[in-house]
């Protein structure tokens, strides 16, 4: 049995050591991972809406699994590796991840508040299953709500992203994030397809 | 969330001793998907001052299957139970019930022990302190139940006594239909085993202070057993059951030789419809038998003011589960 005095976290590939204590830069035992990411590390890409495990806005990857950062204690993530939406883009060039680019190309968001969580659930799915059926995508995203009803666009974006990521895996090179050749044709004037 | 001390347990004995210590208001934390919501809403009159992390106890998440049956540690995650090959092959309704819980993100952290021991979802019990003060009720040690005269649309139609909240656990329903045994360990090496439905009382569970669920054992399935788990919810993607049913039926030469019919979200524990089971045994299973058994299963229901609709709903799901089991 022990009581943690410091917490080691790898966030988007970078190691962090945080003291457990009462200062605002510390981790309190009752702090959620979402709180630590947003308010201690400044990674505000991860959103919090319900703060009760019901909406999926706060989804991040914890050792590769999609989890709800509002419903995890930071002290219980000691030694883990966390990926947030900020960790998707290419760290060298800042270029968008093919998944993000597909969401842009398909306009798979309106207000965008749910988007970081949806991207992270999708990332977890595609890492495990690079060629999901529509049903498998729906199942994987069942815990991510969107109040702007972008679900149909999201399904298309995910299928497209899966294709781009499979291609990228076949021919390694820096070209993927530029390629938007699979994007549907769009009527620019109305924004509809 | 109010602050608390946090310790990481490394053995069951240590966790039990901490939780049983007189004077502390300690609570176990497993996946935290239920507990943290309850703490954020400040629903407990005496909030915990110490959380004991069970996830740091090595080996408590094992899933082991052999000829003697299945043994699942209390810290096994629901996502792992849902995708376990031996569970899907031999105890499919357990896998389906685990898969029916909440969302993918929650199943990635939620544990079997936490699923069995989660607090009820009665909206009076859960009423957040931040919205004008939490609501005291019988289950919290208060004088009365405000629900009986209030909105009871999701409350019990069987076995309510004083409190009418229903057991929200999906896995408990499937496990009861599989004759599962819950292993409890307590302070000083105490250990006992109980059928899953006997863990619950109308006001909570039989767990003593410091006692933990450490494992669930499921006997090997009968060779000719077929089963189904159906869960009716208001919303499809994430929701608690309004009614669920686990049916397990053994057929030999077209005749039913054994049956389990267990209803979930209708009472304080998974409700075994014993008379309906008896009605099925000895005859062929067809639509008429299913309709009759469902009739018998709901005959003793005692709905409250707001939930009479649950009776025909449950009847129809019992019937469908029996027929679905034949296909399964
Ligand atoms: C949006 C949402 C939807 C949900 N939907 C469902 C659903 O459809 N079906 C369903 O069944 N549940 C549902 N839940 C409830 C909950 O997430 C699950 O029941 C989950 O399995 C709880 O497991 P946990 O490990 O996270 O429990 P925790 O939150 O860690 O623990 C729950 C309670 O059990 C106690 N406890 C934990 N482990 C043990 C143990 N080994 N021995 C003794 N006591 C223990 C804790 O002290 C706590 O009081 C939902 C929750 C949310 C937030
Ligand atoms: S039904 Fe039970 S949990 Fe709900 S208010 Fe009444 S006593 Fe409390
Ligand atoms: S903010 Fe975490 S699930 Fe809603
Ligand atoms: S785009 Fe607004 S919530 Fe999804």
Coordinates of C-alpha atoms and ligand atoms in Angstrom, one line a residue:
Chain A
X1 CA 0.0 0.0 0.0
X2 CA 1.2 3.5 -0.7
X3 CA 0.1 7.0 -1.2
X4 CA 1.5 8.7 -4.4
X5 CA 3.7 11.7 -3.8
X6 CA 4.4 12.3 -7.5
X7 CA 2.7 11.3 -10.7
X8 CA 4.6 10.4 -13.9
X9 CA 2.6 10.8 -17.1
X10 CA 3.6 10.6 -20.7
X11 CA 1.3 13.0 -22.6
X12 CA 1.6 13.1 -26.4
X13 CA 5.0 11.5 -26.2
X14 CA 6.4 14.0 -23.6
X15 CA 7.2 12.9 -20.1
X16 CA 5.8 14.9 -17.2
X17 CA 6.3 14.6 -13.4
X18 CA 3.7 16.3 -11.2
X19 CA 3.8 16.5 -7.5
X20 CA 0.7 15.4 -5.5
X21 CA -0.2 18.3 -3.3
X22 CA -2.4 21.4 -2.8
X23 CA -0.8 23.9 -5.1
X24 CA -2.5 24.8 -8.4
X25 CA 0.4 23.2 -10.3
X26 CA 0.1 20.0 -8.3
X27 CA -2.3 17.1 -8.6
X28 CA -4.9 16.8 -5.8
X29 CA -6.1 13.2 -5.2
X30 CA -9.6 14.3 -6.3
X31 CA -8.4 15.9 -9.6
X32 CA -9.7 14.3 -12.8
X33 CA -7.4 13.6 -15.7
X34 CA -9.4 16.1 -17.7
X35 CA -8.7 18.8 -15.1
X36 CA -5.0 18.1 -15.1
X37 CA -4.8 18.1 -18.9
X38 CA -6.7 21.3 -19.3
X39 CA -5.8 23.4 -16.2
X40 CA -2.3 22.1 -15.3
X41 CA -0.9 21.3 -18.7
X42 CA -2.8 23.8 -20.7
X43 CA -4.0 21.1 -23.2
X44 CA -7.5 22.6 -23.7
X45 CA -8.2 20.6 -26.8
X46 CA -9.8 18.0 -24.6
X47 CA -13.3 19.3 -23.8
X48 CA -15.5 18.8 -20.7
X49 CA -19.3 19.0 -21.0
X50 CA -21.3 16.7 -18.8
X51 CA -18.4 15.9 -16.5
X52 CA -20.3 12.7 -15.6
X53 CA -19.2 10.1 -18.1
X54 CA -22.2 10.5 -20.4
X55 CA -21.2 12.5 -23.4
X56 CA -17.7 11.5 -24.6
X57 CA -16.4 15.1 -25.1
X58 CA -13.5 14.4 -22.8
X59 CA -12.3 11.2 -24.6
X60 CA -8.5 10.7 -24.7
X61 CA -6.4 7.6 -25.2
X62 CA -4.9 6.0 -22.1
X63 CA -2.3 3.4 -23.1
X64 CA -4.1 3.2 -26.5
X65 CA -7.6 2.7 -25.2
X66 CA -10.3 5.3 -25.5
X67 CA -11.4 6.5 -22.0
X68 CA -13.3 9.4 -20.4
X69 CA -10.8 11.8 -18.9
X70 CA -13.5 13.4 -16.8
X71 CA -14.1 10.1 -15.0
X72 CA -10.6 9.1 -14.2
X73 CA -8.5 10.3 -11.2
X74 CA -5.1 11.6 -12.3
X75 CA -3.4 9.9 -9.4
X76 CA -4.7 6.6 -10.9
X77 CA -3.0 7.3 -14.3
X78 CA 0.5 7.2 -12.8
X79 CA 2.9 5.6 -15.2
X80 CA 0.5 5.7 -18.2
X81 CA 0.7 7.2 -21.6
X82 CA -2.0 9.6 -22.6
X83 CA -2.8 10.9 -26.1
X84 CA -5.0 13.9 -26.6
X85 CA -6.2 15.6 -29.7
X86 CA -3.1 17.8 -29.6
X87 CA -1.1 14.7 -30.1
X88 CA -2.6 13.8 -33.5
X89 CA -0.9 16.3 -35.7
X90 CA 2.6 15.7 -37.0
X91 CA 4.9 16.9 -34.2
X92 CA 7.6 18.0 -36.7
X93 CA 5.5 19.8 -39.4
X94 CA 2.3 20.5 -37.5
X95 CA 0.5 19.0 -40.4
X96 CA -2.9 17.6 -39.6
X97 CA -3.3 13.8 -39.1
X98 CA -5.2 12.2 -42.0
X99 CA -8.0 11.6 -39.7
X100 CA -8.3 15.3 -38.9
X101 CA -7.9 16.2 -42.6
X102 CA -10.8 13.8 -43.4
X103 CA -13.0 15.6 -40.9
X104 CA -12.1 18.9 -42.5
X105 CA -12.8 17.6 -46.0
X106 CA -16.2 16.2 -45.0
X107 CA -17.2 19.1 -42.8
X108 CA -17.7 16.5 -40.1
X109 CA -18.5 19.1 -37.4
X110 CA -20.4 22.3 -36.8
X111 CA -19.6 23.9 -33.4
X112 CA -16.7 21.4 -33.1
X113 CA -17.1 20.9 -29.3
X114 CA -17.5 17.1 -29.7
X115 CA -14.8 16.8 -32.3
X116 CA -11.7 16.1 -30.2
X117 CA -13.5 13.3 -28.4
X118 CA -14.9 11.8 -31.6
X119 CA -11.4 12.0 -33.2
X120 CA -9.9 10.1 -30.2
X121 CA -12.5 7.4 -30.2
X122 CA -12.0 7.0 -33.9
X123 CA -8.2 6.9 -33.5
X124 CA -8.6 4.0 -31.0
X125 CA -10.9 2.2 -33.4
X126 CA -8.7 2.5 -36.5
X127 CA -5.6 1.6 -34.6
X128 CA -7.2 -1.7 -33.7
X129 CA -9.4 -2.2 -36.8
X130 CA -8.1 -0.4 -39.9
X131 CA -11.0 -1.5 -42.0
X132 CA -14.2 -1.1 -39.9
X133 CA -17.7 -1.5 -41.3
X134 CA -20.2 1.3 -40.8
X135 CA -21.8 -0.7 -38.0
X136 CA -18.4 -1.0 -36.2
X137 CA -17.8 2.7 -36.5
X138 CA -21.3 3.4 -35.1
X139 CA -20.6 1.0 -32.2
X140 CA -17.2 2.6 -31.5
X141 CA -18.7 6.1 -31.5
X142 CA -21.8 5.2 -29.4
X143 CA -20.3 7.0 -26.5
X144 CA -19.7 10.3 -28.3
X145 CA -22.6 12.6 -28.5
X146 CA -22.9 15.5 -30.9
X147 CA -25.6 18.1 -30.4
X148 CA -25.1 19.5 -33.9
X149 CA -26.2 16.2 -35.6
X150 CA -23.0 15.8 -37.6
X151 CA -23.2 12.0 -37.3
X152 CA -23.7 11.3 -41.0
X153 CA -20.8 13.4 -42.0
X154 CA -18.7 11.8 -39.3
X155 CA -19.4 8.3 -40.6
X156 CA -18.3 9.3 -44.1
X157 CA -15.2 11.1 -42.7
X158 CA -14.2 8.0 -40.7
X159 CA -14.6 5.6 -43.6
X160 CA -12.6 8.0 -45.8
X161 CA -9.9 8.5 -43.1
X162 CA -9.6 4.7 -42.7
X163 CA -8.9 4.4 -46.5
X164 CA -6.3 7.2 -46.3
X165 CA -4.6 5.7 -43.3
X166 CA -4.5 2.3 -45.0
X167 CA -2.9 3.8 -48.1
X168 CA -0.5 5.7 -45.9
X169 CA 0.5 2.5 -44.2
X170 CA 1.2 0.9 -47.6
X171 CA 3.3 3.7 -49.0
X172 CA 5.1 5.4 -46.2
X173 CA 5.9 9.0 -47.0
X174 CA 4.9 12.5 -46.1
X175 CA 2.2 12.9 -48.7
X176 CA -0.8 11.6 -46.8
X177 CA -1.9 14.7 -45.0
X178 CA -2.1 16.6 -48.3
X179 CA -4.1 13.9 -50.1
X180 CA -7.8 14.7 -50.1
X181 CA -8.5 13.0 -53.3
X182 CA -11.2 10.8 -51.7
X183 CA -13.1 13.8 -50.5
X184 CA -16.6 14.1 -52.0
X185 CA -17.3 16.9 -54.4
X186 CA -18.8 19.8 -52.8
X187 CA -21.0 22.7 -53.9
X188 CA -18.9 25.5 -52.4
X189 CA -21.7 28.1 -52.7
X190 CA -24.2 26.3 -50.5
X191 CA -21.8 24.1 -48.5
X192 CA -23.9 21.0 -49.4
X193 CA -23.0 17.9 -51.3
Chain B
X1 CA -15.5 16.9 -5.9
X2 CA -14.6 17.1 -2.3
X3 CA -11.0 16.1 -1.6
X4 CA -10.0 12.9 0.0
X5 CA -6.9 10.9 0.7
X6 CA -6.0 8.3 -1.9
X7 CA -4.1 5.1 -1.4
X8 CA -3.1 2.3 -3.7
X9 CA -3.8 -1.1 -2.3
X10 CA -1.5 -4.0 -3.3
X11 CA -3.3 -6.9 -1.7
X12 CA -7.0 -7.7 -1.0
X13 CA -6.2 -8.1 2.7
X14 CA -4.7 -4.6 2.9
X15 CA -7.7 -3.1 1.0
X16 CA -10.2 -4.9 3.3
X17 CA -8.4 -3.8 6.5
X18 CA -8.3 -0.1 5.3
X19 CA -12.0 -0.1 4.4
X20 CA -13.0 -1.7 7.7
X21 CA -11.0 0.6 9.9
X22 CA -13.3 2.2 12.5
X23 CA -13.7 5.9 12.1
X24 CA -12.7 6.2 8.5
X25 CA -15.3 6.8 5.8
X26 CA -13.2 4.9 3.2
X27 CA -14.5 3.6 -0.2
X28 CA -13.1 1.3 -2.7
X29 CA -12.5 2.6 -6.2
X30 CA -12.3 0.3 -9.2
X31 CA -13.0 1.8 -12.6
X32 CA -14.6 4.8 -10.9
X33 CA -17.2 5.2 -13.6
X34 CA -20.0 5.0 -11.1
X35 CA -18.3 6.3 -7.9
X36 CA -16.8 9.5 -9.3
X37 CA -20.2 10.6 -10.6
X38 CA -21.7 10.0 -7.2
X39 CA -18.9 11.9 -5.5
X40 CA -19.2 14.9 -7.9
X41 CA -22.9 15.1 -7.3
X42 CA -22.2 15.0 -3.5
X43 CA -25.0 12.4 -3.0
X44 CA -23.6 10.9 0.2
X45 CA -24.5 12.5 3.6
X46 CA -21.0 11.4 4.7
X47 CA -18.7 11.7 1.8
X48 CA -15.6 9.4 1.8
X49 CA -12.4 10.8 3.3
X50 CA -10.3 8.0 1.8
X51 CA -10.4 6.2 -1.6
X52 CA -8.7 2.8 -1.9
X53 CA -7.6 2.0 -5.4
X54 CA -8.2 -1.6 -6.1
X55 CA -6.6 -1.5 -9.6
X56 CA -3.2 -1.7 -8.1
X57 CA -3.8 -5.2 -6.7
X58 CA -2.0 -7.5 -9.1
X59 CA -3.9 -10.5 -10.6
X60 CA -7.4 -9.4 -9.7
X61 CA -8.4 -8.9 -13.3
X62 CA -7.8 -12.5 -14.5
X63 CA -10.3 -14.3 -16.8
X64 CA -9.8 -18.1 -16.5
X65 CA -11.9 -20.8 -18.2
X66 CA -11.4 -24.6 -18.0
X67 CA -13.5 -27.8 -17.5
X68 CA -14.4 -26.6 -14.0
X69 CA -16.0 -23.5 -15.4
X70 CA -15.2 -19.8 -15.6
X71 CA -13.5 -17.6 -13.0
X72 CA -13.4 -13.9 -13.5
X73 CA -11.6 -11.6 -11.1
X74 CA -13.5 -8.6 -9.8
X75 CA -11.1 -6.1 -11.5
X76 CA -11.6 -7.6 -15.0
X77 CA -12.8 -4.9 -17.3
X78 CA -16.1 -5.1 -19.1
X79 CA -14.5 -4.6 -22.5
X80 CA -12.2 -7.6 -21.9
X81 CA -15.2 -9.7 -20.7
X82 CA -17.2 -8.7 -23.8
X83 CA -14.4 -9.8 -26.2
X84 CA -13.1 -12.8 -24.3
X85 CA -13.1 -15.8 -26.6
X86 CA -14.0 -18.5 -24.0
X87 CA -16.8 -16.3 -22.6
X88 CA -18.2 -15.6 -26.0
X89 CA -18.1 -19.3 -26.9
X90 CA -19.4 -20.8 -23.7
X91 CA -21.2 -18.1 -21.7
X92 CA -22.4 -15.8 -24.5
X93 CA -25.0 -14.0 -22.5
X94 CA -22.4 -12.8 -20.0
X95 CA -20.4 -11.4 -22.9
X96 CA -23.5 -9.7 -24.3
X97 CA -24.5 -8.3 -21.0
X98 CA -21.0 -6.8 -20.5
X99 CA -21.2 -5.3 -24.0
X100 CA -24.6 -3.9 -23.2
X101 CA -23.2 -1.7 -20.4
X102 CA -22.8 2.0 -21.1
X103 CA -20.3 3.1 -23.9
X104 CA -17.0 1.8 -25.3
X105 CA -15.0 4.3 -23.2
X106 CA -16.7 3.3 -20.0
X107 CA -16.3 -0.5 -20.7
X108 CA -12.6 0.2 -21.2
X109 CA -12.3 1.1 -17.5
X110 CA -15.5 -0.3 -15.8
X111 CA -14.9 -3.5 -13.8
X112 CA -17.0 -6.5 -13.1
X113 CA -16.9 -5.9 -9.3
X114 CA -17.9 -2.3 -9.8
X115 CA -20.7 -3.3 -12.1
X116 CA -22.2 -5.6 -9.5
X117 CA -21.7 -3.2 -6.6
X118 CA -22.7 0.1 -8.4
X119 CA -25.2 2.4 -6.6
X120 CA -28.8 2.5 -7.8
X121 CA -29.8 5.1 -10.4
X122 CA -33.0 6.2 -8.5
X123 CA -33.1 9.9 -9.4
X124 CA -34.0 11.0 -5.8
X125 CA -31.1 9.0 -4.5
X126 CA -28.8 10.6 -7.2
X127 CA -30.2 14.1 -6.9
X128 CA -27.1 16.4 -7.0
X129 CA -26.2 18.5 -3.9
X130 CA -25.3 21.4 -6.2
X131 CA -29.0 21.8 -7.3
X132 CA -30.5 22.8 -4.0
X133 CA -29.2 20.1 -1.8
X134 CA -29.1 16.3 -2.1
X135 CA -32.2 14.3 -1.1
X136 CA -32.1 12.2 2.0
X137 CA -33.9 8.9 1.7
X138 CA -34.3 5.5 3.2
X139 CA -31.4 4.0 1.3
X140 CA -29.1 6.7 2.7
X141 CA -30.3 6.0 6.2
X142 CA -33.0 8.7 6.1
X143 CA -36.5 8.4 7.5
X144 CA -38.5 7.7 4.3
X145 CA -38.6 7.1 0.6
X146 CA -39.6 10.2 -1.4
X147 CA -40.0 8.2 -4.6
X148 CA -43.1 6.2 -3.7
X149 CA -45.2 9.3 -3.9
X150 CA -43.2 10.8 -6.7
X151 CA -42.0 9.8 -10.2
X152 CA -41.5 6.1 -10.2
X153 CA -41.4 5.4 -13.9
X154 CA -38.1 3.5 -13.7
X155 CA -38.7 1.9 -10.3
X156 CA -39.4 -1.6 -9.1
X157 CA -42.4 -3.9 -10.0
X158 CA -41.1 -6.8 -7.9
X159 CA -39.7 -7.2 -4.3
X160 CA -39.5 -3.5 -3.4
X161 CA -39.5 -3.1 0.4
X162 CA -39.2 0.4 1.8
X163 CA -36.9 1.3 -1.2
X164 CA -38.1 0.8 -4.7
X165 CA -34.9 1.4 -6.6
X166 CA -33.9 -1.3 -9.1
X167 CA -30.6 -3.0 -9.4
X168 CA -29.0 -1.4 -12.4
X169 CA -26.4 -4.0 -13.2
X170 CA -26.6 -5.7 -16.6
X171 CA -24.0 -8.3 -15.9
X172 CA -25.8 -9.4 -12.7
X173 CA -28.9 -10.4 -14.8
X174 CA -26.9 -12.7 -17.2
X175 CA -24.8 -14.1 -14.3
X176 CA -28.0 -15.0 -12.3
X177 CA -29.2 -17.0 -15.4
X178 CA -25.9 -18.8 -15.5
X179 CA -26.0 -19.8 -11.8
X180 CA -23.0 -17.6 -11.0
X181 CA -21.4 -17.4 -7.6
X182 CA -19.9 -14.2 -6.2
X183 CA -16.8 -14.6 -4.1
X184 CA -16.6 -12.1 -1.2
X185 CA -13.5 -11.5 0.9
X186 CA -13.4 -9.5 4.1
X187 CA -11.1 -8.3 6.9
X188 CA -9.1 -11.0 8.7
X189 CA -9.2 -13.4 5.7
X190 CA -13.0 -13.9 5.9
X191 CA -14.4 -15.4 2.7
X192 CA -17.8 -16.5 1.6
X193 CA -19.6 -17.3 -1.6
X194 CA -23.1 -16.4 -2.6
X195 CA -25.4 -16.8 -5.6
X196 CA -25.3 -13.4 -7.4
X197 CA -28.9 -12.5 -6.7
X198 CA -28.3 -13.0 -3.0
X199 CA -25.8 -10.2 -2.9
X200 CA -28.6 -7.6 -3.0
X201 CA -31.1 -6.5 -0.4
X202 CA -34.0 -4.0 -0.9
X203 CA -31.8 -1.4 0.8
X204 CA -28.3 -2.2 -0.7
X205 CA -26.1 -5.2 -0.6
X206 CA -25.1 -7.8 2.1
X207 CA -21.5 -6.7 2.0
X208 CA -20.1 -6.0 5.5
X209 CA -17.8 -3.1 6.1
X210 CA -14.5 -3.9 4.5
X211 CA -15.9 -6.7 2.4
X212 CA -15.1 -6.8 -1.3
X213 CA -16.2 -8.8 -4.3
X214 CA -13.0 -10.5 -5.4
X215 CA -14.3 -12.9 -8.1
X216 CA -17.2 -14.4 -9.9
X217 CA -17.4 -18.1 -10.6
X218 CA -19.7 -19.6 -13.3
X219 CA -20.3 -23.3 -13.7
X220 CA -19.7 -25.0 -17.1
X221 CA -22.7 -24.6 -19.4
X222 CA -25.0 -27.6 -19.9
X223 CA -24.2 -29.0 -23.4
X224 CA -27.7 -28.4 -24.8
X225 CA -28.2 -25.0 -23.1
X226 CA -29.2 -22.1 -25.4
X227 CA -29.6 -18.6 -24.1
X228 CA -30.4 -15.0 -24.9
X229 CA -30.0 -11.6 -23.2
X230 CA -32.3 -8.8 -24.2
X231 CA -32.2 -5.2 -22.9
X232 CA -34.9 -2.7 -23.5
X233 CA -33.7 1.0 -23.2
X234 CA -35.2 4.3 -24.0
X235 CA -32.1 5.4 -26.0
X236 CA -30.1 2.9 -28.0
X237 CA -26.5 3.9 -27.7
X238 CA -26.0 4.4 -24.0
X239 CA -28.7 3.7 -21.4
X240 CA -29.6 1.8 -18.4
X241 CA -32.2 -1.0 -18.9
X242 CA -35.9 -0.2 -18.4
X243 CA -36.3 -4.0 -18.4
X244 CA -33.8 -6.7 -19.3
X245 CA -34.2 -10.5 -19.5
X246 CA -31.7 -13.3 -19.5
X247 CA -33.1 -16.7 -20.6
X248 CA -31.2 -19.9 -20.5
X249 CA -33.0 -23.0 -21.7
X250 CA -31.9 -26.6 -22.0
X251 CA -33.7 -28.8 -24.6
X252 CA -33.4 -32.6 -24.9
X253 CA -35.2 -34.2 -27.8
X254 CA -37.4 -31.1 -28.2
X255 CA -38.4 -31.1 -24.5
X256 CA -37.3 -28.4 -22.1
X257 CA -35.4 -30.1 -19.2
X258 CA -34.1 -26.9 -17.4
X259 CA -34.8 -23.2 -17.6
X260 CA -33.6 -19.9 -16.1
X261 CA -35.6 -16.8 -16.6
X262 CA -34.1 -13.7 -15.0
X263 CA -35.5 -10.2 -15.2
X264 CA -33.3 -7.1 -14.7
X265 CA -34.3 -3.6 -13.7
X266 CA -37.6 -4.8 -12.2
X267 CA -36.5 -5.1 -8.6
X268 CA -33.7 -4.6 -6.0
X269 CA -32.0 -7.7 -7.3
X270 CA -32.1 -9.8 -10.5
X271 CA -35.5 -11.4 -10.3
X272 CA -35.8 -15.1 -11.1
X273 CA -39.2 -16.0 -12.4
X274 CA -39.2 -19.4 -10.7
X275 CA -42.8 -20.3 -11.5
X276 CA -42.4 -19.4 -15.2
X277 CA -39.3 -21.5 -15.3
X278 CA -41.3 -24.5 -13.9
X279 CA -44.0 -23.9 -16.5
X280 CA -41.4 -24.3 -19.3
X281 CA -39.8 -27.5 -18.0
X282 CA -41.3 -30.7 -19.3
X283 CA -42.8 -29.4 -22.5
X284 CA -41.7 -28.3 -25.9
X285 CA -40.8 -24.6 -26.4
X286 CA -42.9 -22.9 -28.9
X287 CA -44.6 -19.5 -29.2
X288 CA -47.5 -20.6 -27.0
X289 CA -45.2 -21.9 -24.3
X290 CA -43.3 -18.7 -24.4
X291 CA -46.4 -16.5 -24.1
X292 CA -47.7 -18.6 -21.2
X293 CA -44.4 -18.5 -19.4
X294 CA -44.2 -14.8 -19.8
X295 CA -47.8 -14.5 -18.5
X296 CA -46.8 -16.5 -15.4
X297 CA -43.5 -14.5 -14.9
X298 CA -45.4 -11.2 -14.6
X299 CA -48.4 -12.5 -12.7
X300 CA -47.0 -11.4 -9.3
X301 CA -45.8 -8.0 -10.4
X302 CA -46.8 -5.0 -8.1
X303 CA -46.3 -1.9 -10.1
X304 CA -46.2 1.5 -8.4
X305 CA -48.1 4.7 -9.4
X306 CA -45.9 5.5 -12.4
X307 CA -44.6 2.2 -13.8
X308 CA -47.5 0.0 -14.7
X309 CA -46.3 0.1 -18.3
X310 CA -43.3 -2.0 -17.2
X311 CA -45.5 -5.0 -16.7
X312 CA -46.6 -5.6 -20.3
X313 CA -43.2 -4.5 -21.5
X314 CA -41.5 -7.0 -19.3
X315 CA -44.0 -9.7 -20.4
X316 CA -43.2 -9.1 -24.0
X317 CA -39.4 -9.2 -23.4
X318 CA -39.6 -12.4 -21.4
X319 CA -41.5 -14.0 -24.3
X320 CA -39.1 -12.7 -26.9
X321 CA -36.1 -13.8 -24.8
X322 CA -37.4 -17.4 -24.6
X323 CA -37.9 -17.5 -28.4
X324 CA -34.5 -15.8 -29.0
X325 CA -32.9 -18.4 -26.8
X326 CA -34.2 -21.2 -29.1
X327 CA -32.3 -19.5 -32.0
X328 CA -29.2 -18.9 -29.9
Ligands
LIG1 C1 -23.2 7.3 -18.8 C2 -23.2 6.0 -18.0 C3 -23.9 4.9 -18.5 C4 -24.0 3.7 -17.8 N1 -24.7 2.7 -18.3 C5 -24.7 1.5 -17.6 C6 -25.4 0.4 -18.1 O1 -26.0 0.5 -19.2 N2 -25.4 -0.7 -17.4 C7 -24.8 -0.9 -16.2 O2 -24.8 -2.0 -15.6 N3 -24.1 0.2 -15.7 C8 -24.0 1.3 -16.4 N4 -23.3 2.4 -15.8 C9 -22.7 2.3 -14.5 C10 -21.3 2.0 -14.3 O3 -20.5 2.7 -15.2 C11 -21.0 0.5 -14.6 O4 -21.9 -0.2 -13.7 C12 -19.6 0.1 -14.3 O5 -19.5 -1.3 -14.5 C13 -19.1 0.3 -12.8 O6 -17.8 -0.3 -12.7 P1 -16.6 0.5 -12.1 O7 -15.5 -0.4 -12.0 O8 -16.4 1.8 -12.8 O9 -17.2 0.9 -10.6 P2 -16.7 2.0 -9.6 O10 -17.3 3.3 -9.9 O11 -15.3 1.9 -9.3 O12 -17.4 1.4 -8.3 C14 -18.9 1.4 -8.1 C15 -19.2 1.1 -6.7 O13 -18.9 -0.2 -6.3 C16 -17.9 -0.3 -5.3 N5 -17.0 -1.3 -5.7 C17 -16.2 -1.3 -6.8 N6 -15.5 -2.5 -6.9 C18 -15.9 -3.2 -5.8 C19 -15.5 -4.6 -5.4 N7 -14.6 -5.3 -6.0 N8 -16.1 -5.0 -4.2 C20 -17.0 -4.2 -3.5 N9 -17.3 -3.0 -3.9 C21 -16.8 -2.5 -5.1 C22 -17.3 1.1 -5.2 O14 -16.9 1.4 -3.9 C23 -18.5 2.0 -5.7 O15 -19.3 2.3 -4.6 C24 -23.2 3.6 -16.5 C25 -22.5 4.7 -16.1 C26 -22.5 5.9 -16.8 C27 -21.7 7.1 -16.2
LIG2 S1 -36.5 4.4 -4.1 FE1 -34.9 3.9 -2.7 S2 -33.1 5.1 -3.5 FE2 -35.0 6.0 -4.4 S3 -35.6 7.6 -3.0 FE3 -36.7 5.7 -2.4 S4 -35.4 4.9 -0.8 FE4 -34.1 6.3 -1.9
LIG3 S1 -17.3 15.4 -20.2 FE1 -16.5 13.4 -19.8 S2 -18.1 12.2 -20.7 FE2 -19.0 14.2 -20.7
LIG4 S1 -20.3 19.6 -33.8 FE1 -21.3 20.6 -32.2 S2 -21.5 19.0 -30.7 FE2 -20.8 18.0 -32.4

